[in-house]
Amino acid sequence: MKILVTNDDGIYSPGIACLAKVAAKFGEVIVMAPDVEQSGMGQAITSTKPITYKKSPIHFEKMKAYRVNGTPADCVALGAHLFQGIDVVLSGINIGANLGNSAWHSGTLSAARQAVLFNIRGIALSVSVDEEEPNFEALEPFVSEALKEVIHDKERDLLNINFPRQPEGEILWTAQSVRHYDGKVVANKDPMGRQHYWFTVVPIEHEGEGTDRWAVKHGKTSITPMILDLTDKEHLAERIKNKSIS
Ligand code: MN
C-alpha cells in the first residue's frame, strides 16, 4: 500500500511525525507537507505562482519526505502528480479538533478532500487540545487502531477522524455536527489601541448526540464518513417535479 502523508500544521509539526510513523506499519509512506503552517487554508490551491519542493528528512526515518511552499491541497496535487499509484492520503494529525462546521475551513480535512478529487481515498486525522500540547506518543496506539479499522476499506472515499485529548479507545461512527455554526469572531484591541479581530472555530452552542462533536466530548474517537456532493437532492427533486407539473 502506497500512502501519502500530509498536514496543514507544516512539516515540522509533531503531529505529522506521529502519523507518518504509524502509517509506516501499513505500507510505504511518502511525506509531502507545507513548509510553514497552513491551518485554516481550507482547500485553497496556488494558481498564480509556481510551486517547488525540497527534501526534508528531519523526523522521517527511512521515508521519502518533502516540504512544499504551498497549501495542503497543493501538497496532495503535487504528490499525486509525482508519485504514481497512491492508494490513500492521510492528513494530520492536526493539533486541534476538526469537528462540525470547521470542516469548511480545515486545511487538514481539505487535503483529504483534495485527494478524493484526484480519485484517491482521503483520511483526515485531528486531536483535541487544551492548554497543553497533545501527547503524540500516548496517542499512537489509538491512531493505529483507527487506521486499522478504515485504511483498507476501499468503499469509503473520505473520512474525518477526530481523537479526544485522552482517548478511551472506543470508536464511534458519527455524523458531522451542522446544527450550530462554530465560528466566533472575537474583537479586541492591539497594543497600539487599534481594533482587530480573531476568527475562531470555537463552538457557539451545544452539540447533538451522535455527532462528531458529541463523540469527542465524551472521550470517544469519532469517524465521520463524508461525501463531496453538496447538491440538496430533496430541493432538486422538488424543483424538477414542480417543473414537470406546470
Ligand atoms: Mn492545523
Short mmCIF file of C-alpha atoms and ligand atoms in Angstrom, two decimals:
data_model
loop_
_atom_site.label_atom_id
_atom_site.label_comp_id
_atom_site.label_asym_id
_atom_site.label_seq_id
_atom_site.Cartn_x
_atom_site.Cartn_y
_atom_site.Cartn_z
CA MET A 1 0.00 0.00 0.00
CA LYS A 2 1.32 3.43 -1.00
CA ILE A 3 0.43 6.18 1.46
CA LEU A 4 0.90 9.93 1.01
CA VAL A 5 1.05 11.73 4.35
CA THR A 6 0.40 15.46 4.57
CA ASN A 7 -0.95 18.02 7.03
CA ASP A 8 -1.72 21.71 7.44
CA ASP A 9 0.38 22.43 10.54
CA GLY A 10 3.54 22.18 8.47
CA ILE A 11 6.21 19.53 8.02
CA TYR A 12 7.84 20.25 11.40
CA SER A 13 4.70 19.56 13.43
CA PRO A 14 4.98 16.62 15.86
CA GLY A 15 1.54 15.53 14.61
CA ILE A 16 2.76 14.63 11.14
CA ALA A 17 5.80 12.80 12.56
CA CYS A 18 3.42 10.67 14.65
CA LEU A 19 1.11 9.98 11.70
CA ALA A 20 3.97 9.02 9.36
CA LYS A 21 5.39 6.67 11.98
CA VAL A 22 2.06 4.87 12.48
CA ALA A 23 1.25 4.88 8.74
CA ALA A 24 4.55 3.09 8.03
CA LYS A 25 3.06 -0.01 9.68
CA PHE A 26 0.51 -0.17 6.87
CA GLY A 27 2.67 0.45 3.81
CA GLU A 28 5.18 2.65 2.01
CA VAL A 29 4.96 6.23 3.23
CA ILE A 30 5.77 9.38 1.30
CA VAL A 31 5.56 12.64 3.24
CA MET A 32 4.72 15.83 1.40
CA ALA A 33 3.69 18.76 3.58
CA PRO A 34 3.71 22.57 3.67
CA ASP A 35 6.97 24.21 4.76
CA VAL A 36 5.05 26.57 7.08
CA GLU A 37 1.78 26.31 8.94
CA GLN A 38 -1.28 26.47 6.67
CA SER A 39 -4.09 25.92 9.18
CA GLY A 40 -7.43 27.36 8.14
CA MET A 41 -6.45 27.49 4.46
CA GLY A 42 -9.29 25.17 3.52
CA GLN A 43 -8.89 23.71 0.06
CA ALA A 44 -7.04 26.68 -1.44
CA ILE A 45 -4.72 25.94 -4.34
CA THR A 46 -1.85 28.10 -5.54
CA SER A 47 -2.52 29.09 -9.12
CA THR A 48 -0.69 32.40 -9.52
CA LYS A 49 2.89 31.32 -8.76
CA PRO A 50 4.96 28.19 -9.27
CA ILE A 51 5.36 25.60 -6.53
CA THR A 52 8.61 23.87 -5.62
CA TYR A 53 9.58 21.16 -3.15
CA LYS A 54 12.71 20.18 -1.25
CA LYS A 55 13.81 17.05 0.57
CA SER A 56 13.02 17.14 4.28
CA PRO A 57 14.39 14.08 6.08
CA ILE A 58 14.10 15.52 9.62
CA HIS A 59 11.71 13.41 11.75
CA PHE A 60 11.10 10.93 8.93
CA GLU A 61 13.43 7.96 9.18
CA LYS A 62 13.70 5.79 6.07
CA MET A 63 10.91 7.70 4.33
CA LYS A 64 10.77 9.99 1.37
CA ALA A 65 9.82 13.35 2.88
CA TYR A 66 9.42 16.70 1.15
CA ARG A 67 8.48 20.21 2.18
CA VAL A 68 6.44 22.26 -0.24
CA ASN A 69 5.99 26.03 -0.48
CA GLY A 70 2.26 25.63 -0.96
CA THR A 71 -1.04 24.79 0.65
CA PRO A 72 -2.15 21.37 1.93
CA ALA A 73 -4.22 20.91 -1.24
CA ASP A 74 -1.13 21.79 -3.33
CA CYS A 75 0.84 19.09 -1.49
CA VAL A 76 -1.75 16.46 -2.40
CA ALA A 77 -1.93 17.56 -6.02
CA LEU A 78 1.85 17.59 -6.30
CA GLY A 79 2.20 14.23 -4.56
CA ALA A 80 -0.39 12.65 -6.86
CA HIS A 81 1.48 14.08 -9.85
CA LEU A 82 4.96 12.98 -8.78
CA PHE A 83 4.20 9.57 -7.31
CA GLN A 84 2.04 7.17 -9.25
CA GLY A 85 -0.24 4.66 -7.57
CA ILE A 86 -1.00 6.35 -4.26
CA ASP A 87 -3.75 4.33 -2.54
CA VAL A 88 -4.64 6.72 0.24
CA VAL A 89 -3.79 10.21 1.51
CA LEU A 90 -3.57 10.62 5.28
CA SER A 91 -3.73 14.20 6.53
CA GLY A 92 -2.75 15.21 10.08
CA ILE A 93 -2.52 14.61 12.85
CA ASN A 94 -3.83 18.12 13.26
CA ILE A 95 -3.14 19.83 16.57
CA GLY A 96 -6.74 20.78 17.33
CA ALA A 97 -10.00 19.04 16.52
CA ASN A 98 -11.71 19.45 13.16
CA LEU A 99 -15.33 18.95 14.14
CA GLY A 100 -18.67 20.22 12.94
CA ASN A 101 -18.58 23.20 10.64
CA SER A 102 -14.82 23.62 10.92
CA ALA A 103 -14.85 21.07 8.06
CA TRP A 104 -15.26 24.07 5.76
CA HIS A 105 -12.10 25.84 6.92
CA SER A 106 -9.86 22.97 7.88
CA GLY A 107 -6.72 22.58 5.79
CA THR A 108 -6.35 19.10 7.29
CA LEU A 109 -9.72 17.86 6.07
CA SER A 110 -9.36 19.76 2.80
CA ALA A 111 -6.16 17.89 1.96
CA ALA A 112 -8.10 14.63 2.32
CA ARG A 113 -10.89 16.13 0.19
CA GLN A 114 -8.36 17.17 -2.44
CA ALA A 115 -7.22 13.54 -2.60
CA VAL A 116 -10.78 12.46 -3.43
CA LEU A 117 -10.83 14.99 -6.28
CA PHE A 118 -7.79 13.12 -7.62
CA ASN A 119 -9.64 9.81 -7.27
CA ILE A 120 -7.58 8.81 -4.23
CA ARG A 121 -9.07 7.96 -0.85
CA GLY A 122 -8.53 10.64 1.81
CA ILE A 123 -8.49 10.34 5.59
CA ALA A 124 -8.12 13.37 7.87
CA LEU A 125 -6.94 12.91 11.46
CA SER A 126 -7.07 15.52 14.23
CA VAL A 127 -6.71 15.58 18.00
CA SER A 128 -8.41 17.87 20.51
CA VAL A 129 -6.18 20.13 22.55
CA ASP A 130 -6.42 22.03 25.79
CA GLU A 131 -3.72 24.26 27.27
CA GLU A 132 -1.10 21.53 26.86
CA GLU A 133 0.37 20.13 23.65
CA PRO A 134 -1.01 16.72 22.68
CA ASN A 135 0.92 13.67 23.85
CA PHE A 136 1.52 12.04 20.48
CA GLU A 137 3.39 9.09 21.89
CA ALA A 138 0.37 8.18 24.02
CA LEU A 139 -1.91 8.74 21.02
CA GLU A 140 0.00 6.34 18.71
CA PRO A 141 -1.90 3.12 19.60
CA PHE A 142 -5.26 4.88 19.12
CA VAL A 143 -4.17 6.19 15.72
CA SER A 144 -3.07 2.70 14.82
CA GLU A 145 -6.44 1.21 15.90
CA ALA A 146 -8.43 3.80 13.96
CA LEU A 147 -6.38 3.29 10.81
CA LYS A 148 -6.67 -0.48 11.13
CA GLU A 149 -10.44 -0.05 11.05
CA VAL A 150 -10.56 2.05 7.88
CA ILE A 151 -7.36 2.10 5.85
CA HIS A 152 -8.18 -0.97 3.75
CA ASP A 153 -11.85 -0.07 3.24
CA LYS A 154 -11.93 0.89 -0.41
CA GLU A 155 -15.67 1.66 -0.27
CA ARG A 156 -15.13 4.82 1.77
CA ASP A 157 -13.59 7.74 -0.07
CA LEU A 158 -13.46 10.45 2.56
CA LEU A 159 -13.23 10.10 6.33
CA ASN A 160 -12.81 12.65 9.07
CA ILE A 161 -11.27 11.15 12.21
CA ASN A 162 -11.06 13.08 15.48
CA PHE A 163 -9.41 11.91 18.68
CA PRO A 164 -10.30 13.33 22.09
CA ARG A 165 -7.49 14.76 24.20
CA GLN A 166 -7.28 11.47 26.11
CA PRO A 167 -8.99 8.70 24.13
CA GLU A 168 -10.63 5.80 25.96
CA GLY A 169 -10.32 3.55 22.94
CA GLU A 170 -13.93 3.35 21.80
CA ILE A 171 -14.52 4.31 18.18
CA LEU A 172 -17.88 5.83 17.20
CA TRP A 173 -19.12 6.36 13.66
CA THR A 174 -20.69 9.79 13.70
CA ALA A 175 -22.47 12.45 11.67
CA GLN A 176 -20.97 15.88 11.13
CA SER A 177 -22.47 18.33 13.60
CA VAL A 178 -24.08 21.02 11.44
CA ARG A 179 -26.80 22.26 13.77
CA HIS A 180 -24.79 25.09 15.23
CA TYR A 181 -22.30 27.22 13.45
CA ASP A 182 -18.98 27.29 15.21
CA GLY A 183 -17.08 30.30 14.12
CA LYS A 184 -16.93 33.01 16.71
CA VAL A 185 -15.41 36.40 15.85
CA VAL A 186 -13.63 37.89 18.84
CA ALA A 187 -12.97 41.63 18.76
CA ASN A 188 -10.02 43.10 20.65
CA LYS A 189 -7.50 45.94 20.58
CA ASP A 190 -3.80 45.64 19.74
CA PRO A 191 -1.10 47.32 21.93
CA MET A 192 -1.43 50.47 19.78
CA GLY A 193 -5.14 50.66 20.56
CA ARG A 194 -6.19 49.62 17.08
CA GLN A 195 -9.24 47.41 16.69
CA HIS A 196 -8.58 43.90 15.44
CA TYR A 197 -10.44 40.59 15.19
CA TRP A 198 -9.71 36.92 15.83
CA PHE A 199 -11.61 34.40 13.74
CA THR A 200 -12.11 31.22 15.69
CA VAL A 201 -13.70 27.79 15.36
CA VAL A 202 -14.97 27.94 18.92
CA PRO A 203 -18.38 26.24 19.10
CA ILE A 204 -21.23 28.63 19.83
CA GLU A 205 -23.87 26.16 21.03
CA HIS A 206 -24.08 22.61 22.38
CA GLU A 207 -23.71 19.56 20.15
CA GLY A 208 -26.26 16.92 19.13
CA GLU A 209 -25.96 13.29 20.22
CA GLY A 210 -24.37 11.00 17.65
CA THR A 211 -22.37 13.78 16.07
CA ASP A 212 -18.61 14.16 15.81
CA ARG A 213 -18.57 16.90 18.45
CA TRP A 214 -20.62 14.79 20.83
CA ALA A 215 -18.35 11.74 20.47
CA VAL A 216 -15.12 13.63 21.13
CA LYS A 217 -16.67 15.46 24.08
CA HIS A 218 -17.46 12.04 25.60
CA GLY A 219 -13.95 10.68 25.16
CA LYS A 220 -14.63 8.61 22.02
CA THR A 221 -12.71 8.56 18.78
CA SER A 222 -15.03 9.93 16.09
CA ILE A 223 -15.05 8.77 12.46
CA THR A 224 -17.33 10.68 10.11
CA PRO A 225 -17.82 9.40 6.56
CA MET A 226 -18.20 12.32 4.16
CA ILE A 227 -19.14 12.95 0.54
CA LEU A 228 -18.23 15.71 -1.88
CA ASP A 229 -21.63 16.10 -3.49
CA LEU A 230 -23.17 19.24 -1.99
CA THR A 231 -26.38 19.04 -4.04
CA ASP A 232 -29.55 19.48 -2.00
CA LYS A 233 -31.19 16.41 -3.52
CA GLU A 234 -34.58 16.94 -1.82
CA HIS A 235 -34.84 20.50 -3.07
CA LEU A 236 -33.70 19.49 -6.53
CA ALA A 237 -36.28 16.70 -6.75
CA GLU A 238 -38.99 19.14 -5.69
CA ARG A 239 -37.97 21.68 -8.32
CA ILE A 240 -37.85 19.08 -11.07
CA LYS A 241 -41.24 17.71 -10.02
CA ASN A 242 -42.86 21.17 -9.94
CA LYS A 243 -41.47 21.99 -13.35
CA SER A 244 -42.90 18.83 -14.91
CA ILE A 245 -46.36 19.62 -13.46
CA SER A 246 -46.53 23.23 -14.71
MN MN B 1 -3.77 22.79 11.57
#
